[in-house]
Amino acid sequence: DAGITQSPRHKVTETGTPVTLRCHQTENHRYMYWYRQDPGHGLRLIHYSYGVKDTDKGEVSDGYSVSRSKTEDFLLTLESATSSQTSVYFCAISESYPRTYEQYFGPGTRLTVT
Amino acid sequence: AQSVTQPDIHITVSEGASLELRCNYSYGATPYLFWYVQSPGQGLQLLLKYFSGDTLVQGIKGFEAEFKRSQSSFNLRKPSVHWSDAAEYFCAVAGTLEAGNNRKLIWGLGTSLAVNP
């Protein structure tokens, strides 16, 4: 299994508070992704990174920011959490082309915003 | 726009029966195609992939999938299902630069598989 950890695994927070989720990899893979998974919506890409300090938006990036200061860590920040951001968040990693699209997933973080 | 369709939201099969999960994609050239599986409470795991060559690809856990260009399909099959195969299955296609999806996977919404004993 790819070495990917996510922390915390579970979090309950209040509306309006900032929240930071961490993804840590030990594989030295170039690409890192943040997804959210919601019933009926499948997996939706929030942000991704193609290198240290190189990030780009996905399809549902509003209300989220990311940072990647080291190869191994990719942080997702909810600037001011809302109830609509209650979800399960997955981090994924992948190598450089041609294996860019073979993504390996972390165990997920279940976030509840009350 | 690129898209992936999994027509069956939920499927129930009996243990030992054969299984086929359907996946259709929209894309003009030869796609890179994937199937992932998600067991309850877990992250996703890559089952198999198609890049080129033989259109029948083998994956882990006894699964296989067949790429059919004429039907824009990449259906997942297993000859005999085990109770442990109960999970959510996702089909995905590699995004293209032309469609503005470079470096991204385009996901289907998933098919939930239940296995009766």
Short mmCIF file of C-alpha atoms in Angstrom, two decimals:
data_model
loop_
_atom_site.label_atom_id
_atom_site.label_comp_id
_atom_site.label_asym_id
_atom_site.label_seq_id
_atom_site.Cartn_x
_atom_site.Cartn_y
_atom_site.Cartn_z
CA ASP A 1 0.00 0.00 0.00
CA ALA A 2 1.15 3.52 -0.79
CA GLY A 3 2.31 5.43 2.29
CA ILE A 4 -0.38 8.05 2.64
CA THR A 5 -1.77 9.29 5.92
CA GLN A 6 -4.43 11.85 6.61
CA SER A 7 -4.97 13.76 9.82
CA PRO A 8 -7.20 14.11 11.60
CA ARG A 9 -9.34 11.13 10.65
CA HIS A 10 -12.43 12.63 12.21
CA LYS A 11 -13.26 16.20 13.10
CA VAL A 12 -16.30 18.07 14.29
CA THR A 13 -16.16 21.83 14.06
CA GLU A 14 -18.47 24.81 14.23
CA THR A 15 -19.62 26.98 11.38
CA GLY A 16 -17.26 29.88 10.75
CA THR A 17 -14.14 28.32 12.18
CA PRO A 18 -11.05 27.62 10.07
CA VAL A 19 -10.07 24.00 9.62
CA THR A 20 -6.87 22.47 8.23
CA LEU A 21 -6.60 18.91 7.02
CA ARG A 22 -3.22 17.34 6.43
CA CYS A 23 -2.10 14.77 3.90
CA HIS A 24 1.32 13.21 4.33
CA GLN A 25 3.04 10.84 1.90
CA THR A 26 6.23 8.82 2.14
CA GLU A 27 6.36 7.87 -1.56
CA ASN A 28 8.00 11.04 -2.92
CA HIS A 29 5.26 11.25 -5.56
CA ARG A 30 4.98 14.46 -7.53
CA TYR A 31 1.22 14.88 -7.66
CA MET A 32 -1.15 15.27 -4.73
CA TYR A 33 -4.90 15.77 -4.83
CA TRP A 34 -7.71 16.69 -2.48
CA TYR A 35 -11.18 15.31 -3.15
CA ARG A 36 -14.45 15.43 -1.33
CA GLN A 37 -16.94 12.58 -1.47
CA ASP A 38 -20.64 13.13 -0.95
CA PRO A 39 -23.61 10.80 -1.57
CA GLY A 40 -24.92 11.26 -5.08
CA HIS A 41 -21.95 13.32 -6.18
CA GLY A 42 -19.17 10.77 -6.28
CA LEU A 43 -15.67 12.18 -6.02
CA ARG A 44 -15.11 15.85 -6.74
CA LEU A 45 -11.68 17.41 -7.08
CA ILE A 46 -11.05 20.40 -4.82
CA HIS A 47 -7.41 21.28 -5.52
CA TYR A 48 -4.33 19.49 -6.68
CA SER A 49 -0.59 20.02 -6.65
CA TYR A 50 1.94 19.17 -9.35
CA GLY A 51 5.00 20.08 -7.31
CA VAL A 52 6.19 22.01 -4.31
CA LYS A 53 4.42 25.37 -4.28
CA ASP A 54 2.62 24.46 -7.53
CA THR A 55 -1.13 24.07 -7.10
CA ASP A 56 -4.24 24.43 -9.19
CA LYS A 57 -7.98 24.51 -8.66
CA GLY A 58 -10.38 21.67 -9.19
CA GLU A 59 -14.09 21.77 -9.83
CA VAL A 60 -15.20 22.68 -6.29
CA SER A 61 -12.46 24.96 -4.98
CA ASP A 62 -14.56 27.81 -3.58
CA GLY A 63 -14.09 28.11 0.18
CA TYR A 64 -10.93 26.00 0.15
CA SER A 65 -7.25 26.80 -0.07
CA VAL A 66 -4.19 24.55 -0.20
CA SER A 67 -0.50 24.73 0.41
CA ARG A 68 2.42 22.49 -0.38
CA SER A 69 5.73 23.62 1.07
CA LYS A 70 7.30 20.16 1.06
CA THR A 71 6.98 17.22 -1.31
CA GLU A 72 5.47 15.05 1.39
CA ASP A 73 2.79 17.36 2.78
CA PHE A 74 -0.34 18.82 1.21
CA LEU A 75 -2.61 20.89 3.41
CA LEU A 76 -6.25 21.69 2.77
CA THR A 77 -7.72 24.67 4.61
CA LEU A 78 -11.36 25.53 4.96
CA GLU A 79 -11.09 29.24 5.56
CA SER A 80 -14.47 29.56 7.30
CA ALA A 81 -16.22 26.24 7.55
CA THR A 82 -19.87 25.96 6.46
CA SER A 83 -22.35 23.15 6.87
CA SER A 84 -22.13 22.46 3.12
CA GLN A 85 -18.52 21.43 3.66
CA THR A 86 -19.56 18.52 5.83
CA SER A 87 -18.10 15.64 3.84
CA VAL A 88 -15.49 12.94 3.65
CA TYR A 89 -12.19 14.29 2.33
CA PHE A 90 -9.69 12.12 0.54
CA CYS A 91 -6.13 12.81 -0.37
CA ALA A 92 -4.54 11.02 -3.32
CA ILE A 93 -1.05 10.90 -4.77
CA SER A 94 0.43 9.89 -8.10
CA GLU A 95 3.74 9.77 -9.86
CA SER A 96 4.92 11.70 -12.88
CA TYR A 97 3.74 10.91 -16.39
CA PRO A 98 2.91 8.31 -17.64
CA ARG A 99 1.68 7.16 -14.24
CA THR A 100 0.10 10.48 -13.33
CA TYR A 101 -3.38 9.05 -13.53
CA GLU A 102 -2.74 6.05 -11.28
CA GLN A 103 -3.85 7.64 -8.08
CA TYR A 104 -3.38 6.15 -4.62
CA PHE A 105 -5.73 7.24 -1.90
CA GLY A 106 -5.45 7.93 1.78
CA PRO A 107 -7.97 6.61 4.32
CA GLY A 108 -10.05 9.78 4.38
CA THR A 109 -11.06 12.43 6.90
CA ARG A 110 -14.68 12.69 7.99
CA LEU A 111 -15.48 16.34 8.68
CA THR A 112 -18.70 17.49 10.29
CA VAL A 113 -19.51 21.19 10.44
CA THR A 114 -22.26 22.00 12.95
CA ALA B 1 -16.86 17.97 -22.04
CA GLN B 2 -15.41 14.71 -20.86
CA SER B 3 -17.68 12.52 -18.81
CA VAL B 4 -18.01 9.03 -17.41
CA THR B 5 -21.35 7.31 -16.97
CA GLN B 6 -22.02 4.34 -14.75
CA PRO B 7 -25.63 3.49 -15.59
CA ASP B 8 -26.24 1.26 -12.58
CA ILE B 9 -26.34 3.03 -9.23
CA HIS B 10 -26.85 -0.16 -7.27
CA ILE B 11 -26.50 -3.86 -8.16
CA THR B 12 -27.19 -6.93 -6.07
CA VAL B 13 -25.81 -10.34 -6.99
CA SER B 14 -25.66 -13.70 -5.27
CA GLU B 15 -22.37 -15.04 -4.06
CA GLY B 16 -20.82 -17.20 -6.76
CA ALA B 17 -22.68 -15.47 -9.57
CA SER B 18 -20.95 -13.57 -12.34
CA LEU B 19 -20.76 -9.81 -12.33
CA GLU B 20 -20.60 -7.09 -14.94
CA LEU B 21 -20.49 -3.40 -14.06
CA ARG B 22 -20.97 -0.97 -16.89
CA CYS B 23 -18.97 2.12 -17.70
CA ASN B 24 -19.26 4.47 -20.66
CA TYR B 25 -17.04 7.45 -21.36
CA SER B 26 -17.02 10.37 -23.71
CA TYR B 27 -13.71 11.03 -25.41
CA GLY B 28 -12.46 11.20 -28.95
CA ALA B 29 -9.09 9.46 -28.96
CA THR B 30 -7.69 6.44 -27.16
CA PRO B 31 -8.42 7.00 -23.49
CA TYR B 32 -6.64 5.90 -20.37
CA LEU B 33 -9.29 4.07 -18.34
CA PHE B 34 -9.44 2.92 -14.76
CA TRP B 35 -11.56 1.03 -12.27
CA TYR B 36 -11.29 1.71 -8.56
CA VAL B 37 -12.94 -0.02 -5.62
CA GLN B 38 -13.92 1.46 -2.30
CA SER B 39 -14.73 -0.84 0.59
CA PRO B 40 -16.95 0.62 3.35
CA GLY B 41 -15.09 3.22 5.40
CA GLN B 42 -11.97 2.98 3.27
CA GLY B 43 -10.18 4.97 0.63
CA LEU B 44 -10.21 3.98 -3.02
CA GLN B 45 -7.97 1.28 -4.41
CA LEU B 46 -6.92 0.87 -8.03
CA LEU B 47 -8.37 -2.37 -9.45
CA LEU B 48 -7.07 -2.18 -13.00
CA LYS B 49 -6.14 0.17 -15.81
CA TYR B 50 -6.11 0.32 -19.59
CA PHE B 51 -3.55 2.42 -21.45
CA SER B 52 -3.13 0.67 -24.78
CA GLY B 53 -2.64 -2.73 -26.36
CA ASP B 54 -4.73 -5.73 -25.41
CA THR B 55 -8.28 -4.58 -24.86
CA LEU B 56 -8.89 -7.15 -22.13
CA VAL B 57 -7.01 -6.18 -18.99
CA GLN B 58 -6.60 -8.13 -15.79
CA GLY B 59 -6.62 -6.59 -12.38
CA ILE B 60 -6.39 -7.50 -8.75
CA LYS B 61 -8.89 -9.64 -6.84
CA GLY B 62 -9.83 -11.62 -9.97
CA PHE B 63 -11.38 -8.70 -11.85
CA GLU B 64 -11.01 -7.97 -15.54
CA ALA B 65 -12.28 -5.25 -17.84
CA GLU B 66 -12.69 -4.96 -21.57
CA PHE B 67 -12.19 -1.80 -23.58
CA LYS B 68 -14.55 -1.50 -26.54
CA ARG B 69 -13.84 1.58 -28.62
CA SER B 70 -16.90 1.15 -30.82
CA GLN B 71 -19.14 1.29 -27.76
CA SER B 72 -17.06 3.78 -25.72
CA SER B 73 -17.24 1.28 -22.90
CA PHE B 74 -14.95 -0.21 -20.29
CA ASN B 75 -17.03 -2.77 -18.43
CA LEU B 76 -15.76 -4.53 -15.34
CA ARG B 77 -16.33 -8.27 -14.93
CA LYS B 78 -15.75 -11.04 -12.45
CA PRO B 79 -16.71 -14.67 -13.11
CA SER B 80 -17.64 -15.55 -9.53
CA VAL B 81 -18.38 -12.93 -6.89
CA HIS B 82 -17.33 -13.33 -3.27
CA TRP B 83 -19.07 -11.71 -0.31
CA SER B 84 -15.95 -9.60 0.24
CA ASP B 85 -16.50 -7.95 -3.16
CA ALA B 86 -19.37 -5.90 -1.72
CA ALA B 87 -18.17 -2.34 -2.19
CA GLU B 88 -18.51 0.80 -4.28
CA TYR B 89 -16.91 0.66 -7.73
CA PHE B 90 -15.79 3.71 -9.63
CA CYS B 91 -14.85 4.03 -13.29
CA ALA B 92 -12.58 6.88 -14.35
CA VAL B 93 -10.97 8.25 -17.48
CA ALA B 94 -7.83 10.36 -17.69
CA GLY B 95 -8.52 13.98 -18.43
CA THR B 96 -7.09 15.58 -21.53
CA LEU B 97 -5.32 18.87 -22.09
CA GLU B 98 -7.74 19.66 -24.89
CA ALA B 99 -10.69 19.42 -22.52
CA GLY B 100 -8.93 21.44 -19.81
CA ASN B 101 -8.60 18.35 -17.63
CA ASN B 102 -4.87 17.72 -17.83
CA ARG B 103 -3.47 15.76 -14.87
CA LYS B 104 -6.98 14.97 -13.61
CA LEU B 105 -9.20 11.93 -13.52
CA ILE B 106 -12.81 12.23 -14.63
CA TRP B 107 -14.93 10.05 -12.37
CA GLY B 108 -18.19 8.24 -12.71
CA LEU B 109 -20.62 8.44 -9.81
CA GLY B 110 -20.05 4.85 -8.81
CA THR B 111 -21.95 1.58 -8.61
CA SER B 112 -22.73 0.10 -5.24
CA LEU B 113 -22.44 -3.69 -5.22
CA ALA B 114 -24.26 -5.82 -2.66
CA VAL B 115 -23.62 -9.57 -2.46
CA ASN B 116 -26.28 -11.93 -1.13
CA PRO B 117 -25.08 -15.07 0.64
#
